[in-house]
mmCIF file with all atom_site columns, N, CA and C in Angstrom:
data_model
loop_
_atom_site.group_PDB
_atom_site.id
_atom_site.type_symbol
_atom_site.label_atom_id
_atom_site.label_alt_id
_atom_site.label_comp_id
_atom_site.label_asym_id
_atom_site.label_entity_id
_atom_site.label_seq_id
_atom_site.pdbx_PDB_ins_code
_atom_site.Cartn_x
_atom_site.Cartn_y
_atom_site.Cartn_z
_atom_site.occupancy
_atom_site.B_iso_or_equiv
_atom_site.pdbx_formal_charge
_atom_site.auth_seq_id
_atom_site.auth_comp_id
_atom_site.auth_asym_id
_atom_site.auth_atom_id
_atom_site.pdbx_PDB_model_num
ATOM 1   N N  . ARG A 1 1  ? -130.280 -27.502 161.617 1.00 0.00 ? 1042 ARG A N  1
ATOM 2   C CA . ARG A 1 1  ? -131.179 -26.423 161.233 1.00 0.00 ? 1042 ARG A CA 1
ATOM 3   C C  . ARG A 1 1  ? -130.427 -25.493 160.290 1.00 0.00 ? 1042 ARG A C  1
ATOM 4   N N  . ASN A 1 2  ? -131.107 -25.036 159.255 1.00 0.00 ? 1043 ASN A N  1
ATOM 5   C CA . ASN A 1 2  ? -130.451 -24.151 158.305 1.00 0.00 ? 1043 ASN A CA 1
ATOM 6   C C  . ASN A 1 2  ? -130.742 -22.683 158.622 1.00 0.00 ? 1043 ASN A C  1
ATOM 7   N N  . SER A 1 3  ? -130.358 -21.810 157.722 1.00 0.00 ? 1044 SER A N  1
ATOM 8   C CA . SER A 1 3  ? -130.477 -20.371 157.960 1.00 0.00 ? 1044 SER A CA 1
ATOM 9   C C  . SER A 1 3  ? -131.910 -19.866 157.976 1.00 0.00 ? 1044 SER A C  1
ATOM 10  N N  . ILE A 1 4  ? -132.861 -20.667 157.508 1.00 0.00 ? 1045 ILE A N  1
ATOM 11  C CA . ILE A 1 4  ? -134.269 -20.266 157.584 1.00 0.00 ? 1045 ILE A CA 1
ATOM 12  C C  . ILE A 1 4  ? -135.038 -21.147 158.574 1.00 0.00 ? 1045 ILE A C  1
ATOM 13  N N  . GLU A 1 5  ? -134.318 -21.677 159.547 1.00 0.00 ? 1046 GLU A N  1
ATOM 14  C CA . GLU A 1 5  ? -134.879 -22.445 160.670 1.00 0.00 ? 1046 GLU A CA 1
ATOM 15  C C  . GLU A 1 5  ? -135.602 -23.724 160.246 1.00 0.00 ? 1046 GLU A C  1
ATOM 16  N N  . ARG A 1 6  ? -135.129 -24.362 159.187 1.00 0.00 ? 1047 ARG A N  1
ATOM 17  C CA . ARG A 1 6  ? -135.670 -25.643 158.754 1.00 0.00 ? 1047 ARG A CA 1
ATOM 18  C C  . ARG A 1 6  ? -134.577 -26.704 158.854 1.00 0.00 ? 1047 ARG A C  1
ATOM 19  N N  . THR A 1 7  ? -134.987 -27.942 158.903 1.00 0.00 ? 1048 THR A N  1
ATOM 20  C CA . THR A 1 7  ? -134.026 -29.043 158.908 1.00 0.00 ? 1048 THR A CA 1
ATOM 21  C C  . THR A 1 7  ? -133.474 -29.233 157.503 1.00 0.00 ? 1048 THR A C  1
ATOM 22  N N  . SER A 1 8  ? -132.165 -29.312 157.382 1.00 0.00 ? 1049 SER A N  1
ATOM 23  C CA . SER A 1 8  ? -131.506 -29.579 156.109 1.00 0.00 ? 1049 SER A CA 1
ATOM 24  C C  . SER A 1 8  ? -130.729 -30.875 156.198 1.00 0.00 ? 1049 SER A C  1
ATOM 25  N N  . VAL A 1 9  ? -130.713 -31.587 155.090 1.00 0.00 ? 1050 VAL A N  1
ATOM 26  C CA . VAL A 1 9  ? -129.901 -32.785 154.960 1.00 0.00 ? 1050 VAL A CA 1
ATOM 27  C C  . VAL A 1 9  ? -129.041 -32.583 153.727 1.00 0.00 ? 1050 VAL A C  1
ATOM 28  N N  . TYR A 1 10 ? -127.743 -32.834 153.855 1.00 0.00 ? 1051 TYR A N  1
ATOM 29  C CA . TYR A 1 10 ? -126.900 -32.741 152.666 1.00 0.00 ? 1051 TYR A CA 1
ATOM 30  C C  . TYR A 1 10 ? -126.055 -33.990 152.508 1.00 0.00 ? 1051 TYR A C  1
ATOM 31  N N  . ALA A 1 11 ? -125.773 -34.281 151.260 1.00 0.00 ? 1052 ALA A N  1
ATOM 32  C CA . ALA A 1 11 ? -124.950 -35.444 150.933 1.00 0.00 ? 1052 ALA A CA 1
ATOM 33  C C  . ALA A 1 11 ? -124.147 -35.108 149.695 1.00 0.00 ? 1052 ALA A C  1
ATOM 34  N N  . GLY A 1 12 ? -123.017 -35.736 149.563 1.00 0.00 ? 1053 GLY A N  1
ATOM 35  C CA . GLY A 1 12 ? -122.205 -35.460 148.395 1.00 0.00 ? 1053 GLY A CA 1
ATOM 36  C C  . GLY A 1 12 ? -120.957 -36.312 148.359 1.00 0.00 ? 1053 GLY A C  1
ATOM 37  N N  . TYR A 1 13 ? -120.081 -35.947 147.472 1.00 0.00 ? 1054 TYR A N  1
ATOM 38  C CA . TYR A 1 13 ? -118.811 -36.639 147.290 1.00 0.00 ? 1054 TYR A CA 1
ATOM 39  C C  . TYR A 1 13 ? -117.685 -35.687 147.654 1.00 0.00 ? 1054 TYR A C  1
ATOM 40  N N  . LEU A 1 14 ? -116.768 -36.133 148.500 1.00 0.00 ? 1055 LEU A N  1
ATOM 41  C CA . LEU A 1 14 ? -115.659 -35.300 148.950 1.00 0.00 ? 1055 LEU A CA 1
ATOM 42  C C  . LEU A 1 14 ? -114.479 -35.438 148.000 1.00 0.00 ? 1055 LEU A C  1
ATOM 43  N N  . LEU A 1 15 ? -114.109 -34.351 147.374 1.00 0.00 ? 1056 LEU A N  1
ATOM 44  C CA . LEU A 1 15 ? -112.915 -34.292 146.528 1.00 0.00 ? 1056 LEU A CA 1
ATOM 45  C C  . LEU A 1 15 ? -111.788 -33.712 147.369 1.00 0.00 ? 1056 LEU A C  1
ATOM 46  N N  . ARG A 1 16 ? -110.758 -34.508 147.612 1.00 0.00 ? 1057 ARG A N  1
ATOM 47  C CA . ARG A 1 16 ? -109.638 -34.049 148.444 1.00 0.00 ? 1057 ARG A CA 1
ATOM 48  C C  . ARG A 1 16 ? -108.520 -33.505 147.567 1.00 0.00 ? 1057 ARG A C  1
ATOM 49  N N  . PHE A 1 17 ? -108.031 -32.306 147.919 1.00 0.00 ? 1058 PHE A N  1
ATOM 50  C CA . PHE A 1 17 ? -106.880 -31.722 147.240 1.00 0.00 ? 1058 PHE A CA 1
ATOM 51  C C  . PHE A 1 17 ? -105.578 -32.218 147.868 1.00 0.00 ? 1058 PHE A C  1
ATOM 52  N N  . ASN A 1 18 ? -105.624 -32.457 149.177 1.00 0.00 ? 1059 ASN A N  1
ATOM 53  C CA . ASN A 1 18 ? -104.509 -33.027 149.931 1.00 0.00 ? 1059 ASN A CA 1
ATOM 54  C C  . ASN A 1 18 ? -105.087 -33.607 151.222 1.00 0.00 ? 1059 ASN A C  1
ATOM 55  N N  . ASP A 1 19 ? -104.264 -33.915 152.207 1.00 0.00 ? 1060 ASP A N  1
ATOM 56  C CA . ASP A 1 19 ? -104.750 -34.505 153.458 1.00 0.00 ? 1060 ASP A CA 1
ATOM 57  C C  . ASP A 1 19 ? -105.547 -33.528 154.314 1.00 0.00 ? 1060 ASP A C  1
ATOM 58  N N  . TYR A 1 20 ? -105.513 -32.236 154.003 1.00 0.00 ? 1061 TYR A N  1
ATOM 59  C CA . TYR A 1 20 ? -106.101 -31.219 154.865 1.00 0.00 ? 1061 TYR A CA 1
ATOM 60  C C  . TYR A 1 20 ? -107.235 -30.412 154.243 1.00 0.00 ? 1061 TYR A C  1
ATOM 61  N N  . VAL A 1 21 ? -107.319 -30.359 152.921 1.00 0.00 ? 1062 VAL A N  1
ATOM 62  C CA . VAL A 1 21 ? -108.298 -29.506 152.250 1.00 0.00 ? 1062 VAL A CA 1
ATOM 63  C C  . VAL A 1 21 ? -109.055 -30.298 151.190 1.00 0.00 ? 1062 VAL A C  1
ATOM 64  N N  . GLY A 1 22 ? -110.373 -30.091 151.155 1.00 0.00 ? 1063 GLY A N  1
ATOM 65  C CA . GLY A 1 22 ? -111.203 -30.722 150.144 1.00 0.00 ? 1063 GLY A CA 1
ATOM 66  C C  . GLY A 1 22 ? -112.474 -29.928 149.923 1.00 0.00 ? 1063 GLY A C  1
ATOM 67  N N  . VAL A 1 23 ? -113.257 -30.351 148.947 1.00 0.00 ? 1064 VAL A N  1
ATOM 68  C CA . VAL A 1 23 ? -114.549 -29.739 148.657 1.00 0.00 ? 1064 VAL A CA 1
ATOM 69  C C  . VAL A 1 23 ? -115.578 -30.859 148.550 1.00 0.00 ? 1064 VAL A C  1
ATOM 70  N N  . LEU A 1 24 ? -116.662 -30.710 149.302 1.00 0.00 ? 1065 LEU A N  1
ATOM 71  C CA . LEU A 1 24 ? -117.773 -31.642 149.209 1.00 0.00 ? 1065 LEU A CA 1
ATOM 72  C C  . LEU A 1 24 ? -118.749 -31.084 148.180 1.00 0.00 ? 1065 LEU A C  1
ATOM 73  N N  . LEU A 1 25 ? -118.984 -31.826 147.096 1.00 0.00 ? 1066 LEU A N  1
ATOM 74  C CA . LEU A 1 25 ? -119.934 -31.429 146.061 1.00 0.00 ? 1066 LEU A CA 1
ATOM 75  C C  . LEU A 1 25 ? -121.132 -32.351 146.147 1.00 0.00 ? 1066 LEU A C  1
ATOM 76  N N  . GLY A 1 26 ? -122.319 -31.758 146.244 1.00 0.00 ? 1067 GLY A N  1
ATOM 77  C CA . GLY A 1 26 ? -123.506 -32.592 146.379 1.00 0.00 ? 1067 GLY A CA 1
ATOM 78  C C  . GLY A 1 26 ? -124.781 -31.792 146.333 1.00 0.00 ? 1067 GLY A C  1
ATOM 79  N N  . ALA A 1 27 ? -125.715 -32.132 147.211 1.00 0.00 ? 1068 ALA A N  1
ATOM 80  C CA . ALA A 1 27 ? -127.031 -31.510 147.230 1.00 0.00 ? 1068 ALA A CA 1
ATOM 81  C C  . ALA A 1 27 ? -127.494 -31.315 148.671 1.00 0.00 ? 1068 ALA A C  1
ATOM 82  N N  . VAL A 1 28 ? -128.395 -30.337 148.862 1.00 0.00 ? 1069 VAL A N  1
ATOM 83  C CA . VAL A 1 28 ? -128.942 -30.030 150.180 1.00 0.00 ? 1069 VAL A CA 1
ATOM 84  C C  . VAL A 1 28 ? -130.451 -29.824 150.061 1.00 0.00 ? 1069 VAL A C  1
ATOM 85  N N  . THR A 1 29 ? -131.175 -30.216 151.093 1.00 0.00 ? 1070 THR A N  1
ATOM 86  C CA . THR A 1 29 ? -132.627 -30.029 151.136 1.00 0.00 ? 1070 THR A CA 1
ATOM 87  C C  . THR A 1 29 ? -132.983 -28.999 152.196 1.00 0.00 ? 1070 THR A C  1
ATOM 88  N N  . GLY A 1 30 ? -134.279 -28.607 152.238 1.00 0.00 ? 1071 GLY A N  1
ATOM 89  C CA . GLY A 1 30 ? -134.765 -27.772 153.327 1.00 0.00 ? 1071 GLY A CA 1
ATOM 90  C C  . GLY A 1 30 ? -134.865 -26.294 153.032 1.00 0.00 ? 1071 GLY A C  1
ATOM 91  N N  . TYR A 1 31 ? -134.708 -25.890 151.781 1.00 0.00 ? 1072 TYR A N  1
ATOM 92  C CA . TYR A 1 31 ? -134.807 -24.477 151.418 1.00 0.00 ? 1072 TYR A CA 1
ATOM 93  C C  . TYR A 1 31 ? -136.015 -24.253 150.523 1.00 0.00 ? 1072 TYR A C  1
ATOM 94  N N  . GLU A 1 32 ? -136.485 -23.022 150.472 1.00 0.00 ? 1073 GLU A N  1
ATOM 95  C CA . GLU A 1 32 ? -137.655 -22.670 149.672 1.00 0.00 ? 1073 GLU A CA 1
ATOM 96  C C  . GLU A 1 32 ? -137.357 -22.734 148.180 1.00 0.00 ? 1073 GLU A C  1
ATOM 97  N N  . GLN A 1 33 ? -138.401 -22.766 147.385 1.00 0.00 ? 1074 GLN A N  1
ATOM 98  C CA . GLN A 1 33 ? -138.382 -22.711 145.928 1.00 0.00 ? 1074 GLN A CA 1
ATOM 99  C C  . GLN A 1 33 ? -137.997 -24.030 145.254 1.00 0.00 ? 1074 GLN A C  1
ATOM 100 N N  . ARG A 1 34 ? -137.189 -24.852 145.874 1.00 0.00 ? 1075 ARG A N  1
ATOM 101 C CA . ARG A 1 34 ? -136.800 -26.151 145.308 1.00 0.00 ? 1075 ARG A CA 1
ATOM 102 C C  . ARG A 1 34 ? -136.712 -27.176 146.420 1.00 0.00 ? 1075 ARG A C  1
ATOM 103 N N  . ALA A 1 35 ? -136.979 -28.420 146.057 1.00 0.00 ? 1076 ALA A N  1
ATOM 104 C CA . ALA A 1 35 ? -136.847 -29.499 147.049 1.00 0.00 ? 1076 ALA A CA 1
ATOM 105 C C  . ALA A 1 35 ? -135.380 -29.804 147.332 1.00 0.00 ? 1076 ALA A C  1
ATOM 106 N N  . VAL A 1 36 ? -134.529 -29.704 146.279 1.00 0.00 ? 1077 VAL A N  1
ATOM 107 C CA . VAL A 1 36 ? -133.103 -30.017 146.408 1.00 0.00 ? 1077 VAL A CA 1
ATOM 108 C C  . VAL A 1 36 ? -132.294 -28.934 145.701 1.00 0.00 ? 1077 VAL A C  1
ATOM 109 N N  . TRP A 1 37 ? -131.255 -28.447 146.363 1.00 0.00 ? 1078 TRP A N  1
ATOM 110 C CA . TRP A 1 37 ? -130.349 -27.434 145.803 1.00 0.00 ? 1078 TRP A CA 1
ATOM 111 C C  . TRP A 1 37 ? -128.947 -28.030 145.674 1.00 0.00 ? 1078 TRP A C  1
ATOM 112 N N  . PRO A 1 38 ? -128.174 -27.597 144.680 1.00 0.00 ? 1079 PRO A N  1
ATOM 113 C CA . PRO A 1 38 ? -126.777 -28.019 144.620 1.00 0.00 ? 1079 PRO A CA 1
ATOM 114 C C  . PRO A 1 38 ? -126.001 -27.411 145.788 1.00 0.00 ? 1079 PRO A C  1
ATOM 115 N N  . ALA A 1 39 ? -124.957 -28.082 146.214 1.00 0.00 ? 1080 ALA A N  1
ATOM 116 C CA . ALA A 1 39 ? -124.163 -27.604 147.347 1.00 0.00 ? 1080 ALA A CA 1
ATOM 117 C C  . ALA A 1 39 ? -122.678 -27.808 147.082 1.00 0.00 ? 1080 ALA A C  1
ATOM 118 N N  . ALA A 1 40 ? -121.888 -26.855 147.567 1.00 0.00 ? 1081 ALA A N  1
ATOM 119 C CA . ALA A 1 40 ? -120.426 -26.963 147.561 1.00 0.00 ? 1081 ALA A CA 1
ATOM 120 C C  . ALA A 1 40 ? -119.941 -26.513 148.934 1.00 0.00 ? 1081 ALA A C  1
ATOM 121 N N  . VAL A 1 41 ? -119.247 -27.383 149.627 1.00 0.00 ? 1082 VAL A N  1
ATOM 122 C CA . VAL A 1 41 ? -118.815 -27.115 151.001 1.00 0.00 ? 1082 VAL A CA 1
ATOM 123 C C  . VAL A 1 41 ? -117.307 -27.304 151.096 1.00 0.00 ? 1082 VAL A C  1
ATOM 124 N N  . LEU A 1 42 ? -116.597 -26.272 151.558 1.00 0.00 ? 1083 LEU A N  1
ATOM 125 C CA . LEU A 1 42 ? -115.167 -26.363 151.801 1.00 0.00 ? 1083 LEU A CA 1
ATOM 126 C C  . LEU A 1 42 ? -114.942 -27.154 153.081 1.00 0.00 ? 1083 LEU A C  1
ATOM 127 N N  . VAL A 1 43 ? -114.084 -28.173 153.028 1.00 0.00 ? 1084 VAL A N  1
ATOM 128 C CA . VAL A 1 43 ? -113.810 -29.027 154.186 1.00 0.00 ? 1084 VAL A CA 1
ATOM 129 C C  . VAL A 1 43 ? -112.330 -28.928 154.532 1.00 0.00 ? 1084 VAL A C  1
ATOM 130 N N  . LEU A 1 44 ? -112.047 -28.508 155.768 1.00 0.00 ? 1085 LEU A N  1
ATOM 131 C CA . LEU A 1 44 ? -110.681 -28.450 156.283 1.00 0.00 ? 1085 LEU A CA 1
ATOM 132 C C  . LEU A 1 44 ? -110.541 -29.532 157.351 1.00 0.00 ? 1085 LEU A C  1
ATOM 133 N N  . THR A 1 45 ? -109.520 -30.372 157.233 1.00 0.00 ? 1086 THR A N  1
ATOM 134 C CA . THR A 1 45 ? -109.307 -31.476 158.169 1.00 0.00 ? 1086 THR A CA 1
ATOM 135 C C  . THR A 1 45 ? -108.105 -31.176 159.053 1.00 0.00 ? 1086 THR A C  1
ATOM 136 N N  . VAL A 1 46 ? -108.325 -31.348 160.364 1.00 0.00 ? 1087 VAL A N  1
ATOM 137 C CA . VAL A 1 46 ? -107.262 -31.153 161.350 1.00 0.00 ? 1087 VAL A CA 1
ATOM 138 C C  . VAL A 1 46 ? -107.023 -32.498 162.033 1.00 0.00 ? 1087 VAL A C  1
ATOM 139 N N  . PRO A 1 47 ? -105.897 -33.183 161.736 1.00 0.00 ? 1088 PRO A N  1
ATOM 140 C CA . PRO A 1 47 ? -105.621 -34.460 162.401 1.00 0.00 ? 1088 PRO A CA 1
ATOM 141 C C  . PRO A 1 47 ? -105.359 -34.246 163.895 1.00 0.00 ? 1088 PRO A C  1
ATOM 142 N N  . MET A 1 48 ? -106.051 -35.031 164.728 1.00 0.00 ? 1089 MET A N  1
ATOM 143 C CA . MET A 1 48 ? -105.874 -34.928 166.178 1.00 0.00 ? 1089 MET A CA 1
ATOM 144 C C  . MET A 1 48 ? -104.907 -36.006 166.673 1.00 0.00 ? 1089 MET A C  1
ATOM 145 N N  . ASN A 1 49 ? -105.011 -37.200 166.110 1.00 0.00 ? 1090 ASN A N  1
ATOM 146 C CA . ASN A 1 49 ? -104.076 -38.302 166.365 1.00 0.00 ? 1090 ASN A CA 1
ATOM 147 C C  . ASN A 1 49 ? -104.213 -39.290 165.214 1.00 0.00 ? 1090 ASN A C  1
ATOM 148 N N  . LYS A 1 50 ? -103.722 -40.509 165.360 1.00 0.00 ? 1091 LYS A N  1
ATOM 149 C CA . LYS A 1 50 ? -103.727 -41.456 164.237 1.00 0.00 ? 1091 LYS A CA 1
ATOM 150 C C  . LYS A 1 50 ? -105.124 -41.841 163.767 1.00 0.00 ? 1091 LYS A C  1
ATOM 151 N N  . THR A 1 51 ? -106.112 -41.823 164.660 1.00 0.00 ? 1092 THR A N  1
ATOM 152 C CA . THR A 1 51 ? -107.452 -42.281 164.297 1.00 0.00 ? 1092 THR A CA 1
ATOM 153 C C  . THR A 1 51 ? -108.538 -41.225 164.418 1.00 0.00 ? 1092 THR A C  1
ATOM 154 N N  . LEU A 1 52 ? -108.207 -40.019 164.882 1.00 0.00 ? 1093 LEU A N  1
ATOM 155 C CA . LEU A 1 52 ? -109.207 -38.981 165.119 1.00 0.00 ? 1093 LEU A CA 1
ATOM 156 C C  . LEU A 1 52 ? -108.899 -37.749 164.281 1.00 0.00 ? 1093 LEU A C  1
ATOM 157 N N  . ASN A 1 53 ? -109.890 -37.310 163.491 1.00 0.00 ? 1094 ASN A N  1
ATOM 158 C CA . ASN A 1 53 ? -109.760 -36.095 162.687 1.00 0.00 ? 1094 ASN A CA 1
ATOM 159 C C  . ASN A 1 53 ? -110.880 -35.129 163.037 1.00 0.00 ? 1094 ASN A C  1
ATOM 160 N N  . LEU A 1 54 ? -110.589 -33.852 163.042 1.00 0.00 ? 1095 LEU A N  1
ATOM 161 C CA . LEU A 1 54 ? -111.566 -32.793 163.227 1.00 0.00 ? 1095 LEU A CA 1
ATOM 162 C C  . LEU A 1 54 ? -111.813 -32.172 161.858 1.00 0.00 ? 1095 LEU A C  1
ATOM 163 N N  . HIS A 1 55 ? -113.080 -32.052 161.452 1.00 0.00 ? 1096 HIS A N  1
ATOM 164 C CA . HIS A 1 55 ? -113.427 -31.469 160.160 1.00 0.00 ? 1096 HIS A CA 1
ATOM 165 C C  . HIS A 1 55 ? -114.140 -30.140 160.371 1.00 0.00 ? 1096 HIS A C  1
ATOM 166 N N  . LEU A 1 56 ? -113.656 -29.088 159.737 1.00 0.00 ? 1097 LEU A N  1
ATOM 167 C CA . LEU A 1 56 ? -114.310 -27.787 159.739 1.00 0.00 ? 1097 LEU A CA 1
ATOM 168 C C  . LEU A 1 56 ? -114.935 -27.605 158.367 1.00 0.00 ? 1097 LEU A C  1
ATOM 169 N N  . ASN A 1 57 ? -116.236 -27.383 158.343 1.00 0.00 ? 1098 ASN A N  1
ATOM 170 C CA . ASN A 1 57 ? -116.967 -27.263 157.090 1.00 0.00 ? 1098 ASN A CA 1
ATOM 171 C C  . ASN A 1 57 ? -117.442 -25.821 156.923 1.00 0.00 ? 1098 ASN A C  1
ATOM 172 N N  . ALA A 1 58 ? -116.977 -25.130 155.913 1.00 0.00 ? 1099 ALA A N  1
ATOM 173 C CA . ALA A 1 58 ? -117.382 -23.754 155.641 1.00 0.00 ? 1099 ALA A CA 1
ATOM 174 C C  . ALA A 1 58 ? -118.519 -23.796 154.623 1.00 0.00 ? 1099 ALA A C  1
ATOM 175 N N  . VAL A 1 59 ? -119.701 -23.352 155.050 1.00 0.00 ? 1100 VAL A N  1
ATOM 176 C CA . VAL A 1 59 ? -120.893 -23.446 154.218 1.00 0.00 ? 1100 VAL A CA 1
ATOM 177 C C  . VAL A 1 59 ? -121.370 -22.045 153.844 1.00 0.00 ? 1100 VAL A C  1
ATOM 178 N N  . PRO A 1 60 ? -121.451 -21.722 152.541 1.00 0.00 ? 1101 PRO A N  1
ATOM 179 C CA . PRO A 1 60 ? -121.994 -20.417 152.154 1.00 0.00 ? 1101 PRO A CA 1
ATOM 180 C C  . PRO A 1 60 ? -123.497 -20.370 152.414 1.00 0.00 ? 1101 PRO A C  1
ATOM 181 N N  . VAL A 1 61 ? -123.973 -19.249 152.974 1.00 0.00 ? 1102 VAL A N  1
ATOM 182 C CA . VAL A 1 61 ? -125.401 -19.077 153.250 1.00 0.00 ? 1102 VAL A CA 1
ATOM 183 C C  . VAL A 1 61 ? -125.857 -17.720 152.729 1.00 0.00 ? 1102 VAL A C  1
ATOM 184 N N  . ASN A 1 62 ? -127.142 -17.435 152.852 1.00 0.00 ? 1103 ASN A N  1
ATOM 185 C CA . ASN A 1 62 ? -127.697 -16.172 152.366 1.00 0.00 ? 1103 ASN A CA 1
ATOM 186 C C  . ASN A 1 62 ? -126.956 -14.973 152.918 1.00 0.00 ? 1103 ASN A C  1
ATOM 187 N N  . GLY A 1 63 ? -126.770 -13.953 152.096 1.00 0.00 ? 1104 GLY A N  1
ATOM 188 C CA . GLY A 1 63 ? -126.106 -12.732 152.538 1.00 0.00 ? 1104 GLY A CA 1
ATOM 189 C C  . GLY A 1 63 ? -124.596 -12.827 152.523 1.00 0.00 ? 1104 GLY A C  1
ATOM 190 N N  . GLY A 1 64 ? -124.024 -13.929 152.046 1.00 0.00 ? 1105 GLY A N  1
ATOM 191 C CA . GLY A 1 64 ? -122.577 -14.040 151.955 1.00 0.00 ? 1105 GLY A CA 1
ATOM 192 C C  . GLY A 1 64 ? -121.884 -14.447 153.236 1.00 0.00 ? 1105 GLY A C  1
ATOM 193 N N  . PHE A 1 65 ? -122.616 -14.789 154.286 1.00 0.00 ? 1106 PHE A N  1
ATOM 194 C CA . PHE A 1 65 ? -122.006 -15.210 155.539 1.00 0.00 ? 1106 PHE A CA 1
ATOM 195 C C  . PHE A 1 65 ? -121.506 -16.639 155.425 1.00 0.00 ? 1106 PHE A C  1
ATOM 196 N N  . VAL A 1 66 ? -120.576 -16.993 156.256 1.00 0.00 ? 1107 VAL A N  1
ATOM 197 C CA . VAL A 1 66 ? -120.068 -18.358 156.304 1.00 0.00 ? 1107 VAL A CA 1
ATOM 198 C C  . VAL A 1 66 ? -120.460 -18.956 157.645 1.00 0.00 ? 1107 VAL A C  1
ATOM 199 N N  . ASN A 1 67 ? -121.077 -20.102 157.596 1.00 0.00 ? 1108 ASN A N  1
ATOM 200 C CA . ASN A 1 67 ? -121.509 -20.814 158.783 1.00 0.00 ? 1108 ASN A CA 1
ATOM 201 C C  . ASN A 1 67 ? -120.564 -21.997 158.981 1.00 0.00 ? 1108 ASN A C  1
ATOM 202 N N  . LEU A 1 68 ? -119.921 -22.097 160.123 1.00 0.00 ? 1109 LEU A N  1
ATOM 203 C CA . LEU A 1 68 ? -118.992 -23.196 160.380 1.00 0.00 ? 1109 LEU A CA 1
ATOM 204 C C  . LEU A 1 68 ? -119.669 -24.294 161.181 1.00 0.00 ? 1109 LEU A C  1
ATOM 205 N N  . SER A 1 69 ? -119.452 -25.526 160.770 1.00 0.00 ? 1110 SER A N  1
ATOM 206 C CA . SER A 1 69 ? -119.931 -26.664 161.534 1.00 0.00 ? 1110 SER A CA 1
ATOM 207 C C  . SER A 1 69 ? -118.746 -27.586 161.790 1.00 0.00 ? 1110 SER A C  1
ATOM 208 N N  . LEU A 1 70 ? -118.864 -28.408 162.805 1.00 0.00 ? 1111 LEU A N  1
ATOM 209 C CA . LEU A 1 70 ? -117.779 -29.308 163.189 1.00 0.00 ? 1111 LEU A CA 1
ATOM 210 C C  . LEU A 1 70 ? -118.211 -30.749 162.994 1.00 0.00 ? 1111 LEU A C  1
ATOM 211 N N  . GLY A 1 71 ? -117.280 -31.579 162.567 1.00 0.00 ? 1112 GLY A N  1
ATOM 212 C CA . GLY A 1 71 ? -117.533 -33.008 162.459 1.00 0.00 ? 1112 GLY A CA 1
ATOM 213 C C  . GLY A 1 71 ? -116.304 -33.767 162.908 1.00 0.00 ? 1112 GLY A C  1
ATOM 214 N N  . ILE A 1 72 ? -116.503 -34.948 163.465 1.00 0.00 ? 1113 ILE A N  1
ATOM 215 C CA . ILE A 1 72 ? -115.386 -35.761 163.938 1.00 0.00 ? 1113 ILE A CA 1
ATOM 216 C C  . ILE A 1 72 ? -115.512 -37.148 163.322 1.00 0.00 ? 1113 ILE A C  1
ATOM 217 N N  . THR A 1 73 ? -114.419 -37.672 162.790 1.00 0.00 ? 1114 THR A N  1
ATOM 218 C CA . THR A 1 73 ? -114.388 -39.046 162.313 1.00 0.00 ? 1114 THR A CA 1
ATOM 219 C C  . THR A 1 73 ? -113.361 -39.818 163.126 1.00 0.00 ? 1114 THR A C  1
ATOM 220 N N  . LEU A 1 74 ? -113.673 -41.045 163.410 1.00 0.00 ? 1115 LEU A N  1
ATOM 221 C CA . LEU A 1 74 ? -112.761 -41.904 164.178 1.00 0.00 ? 1115 LEU A CA 1
ATOM 222 C C  . LEU A 1 74 ? -112.059 -42.859 163.247 1.00 0.00 ? 1115 LEU A C  1
#
């Protein structure tokens, strides 16, 4: 759910600066005025072990707030 209580889907390409920091550049849906908006998401990776990573995604939203979401890859 996004900041206006709608379902959003985003997709993009992850540009990695190093093993821990990257930027996801792509598009997001679910907001007013346009069907698809450009998106830039800061991605911080925290290695947990050899096969498990924790991803913190900092997403800019209305009013300048940052919304954090978590993702795990195996």
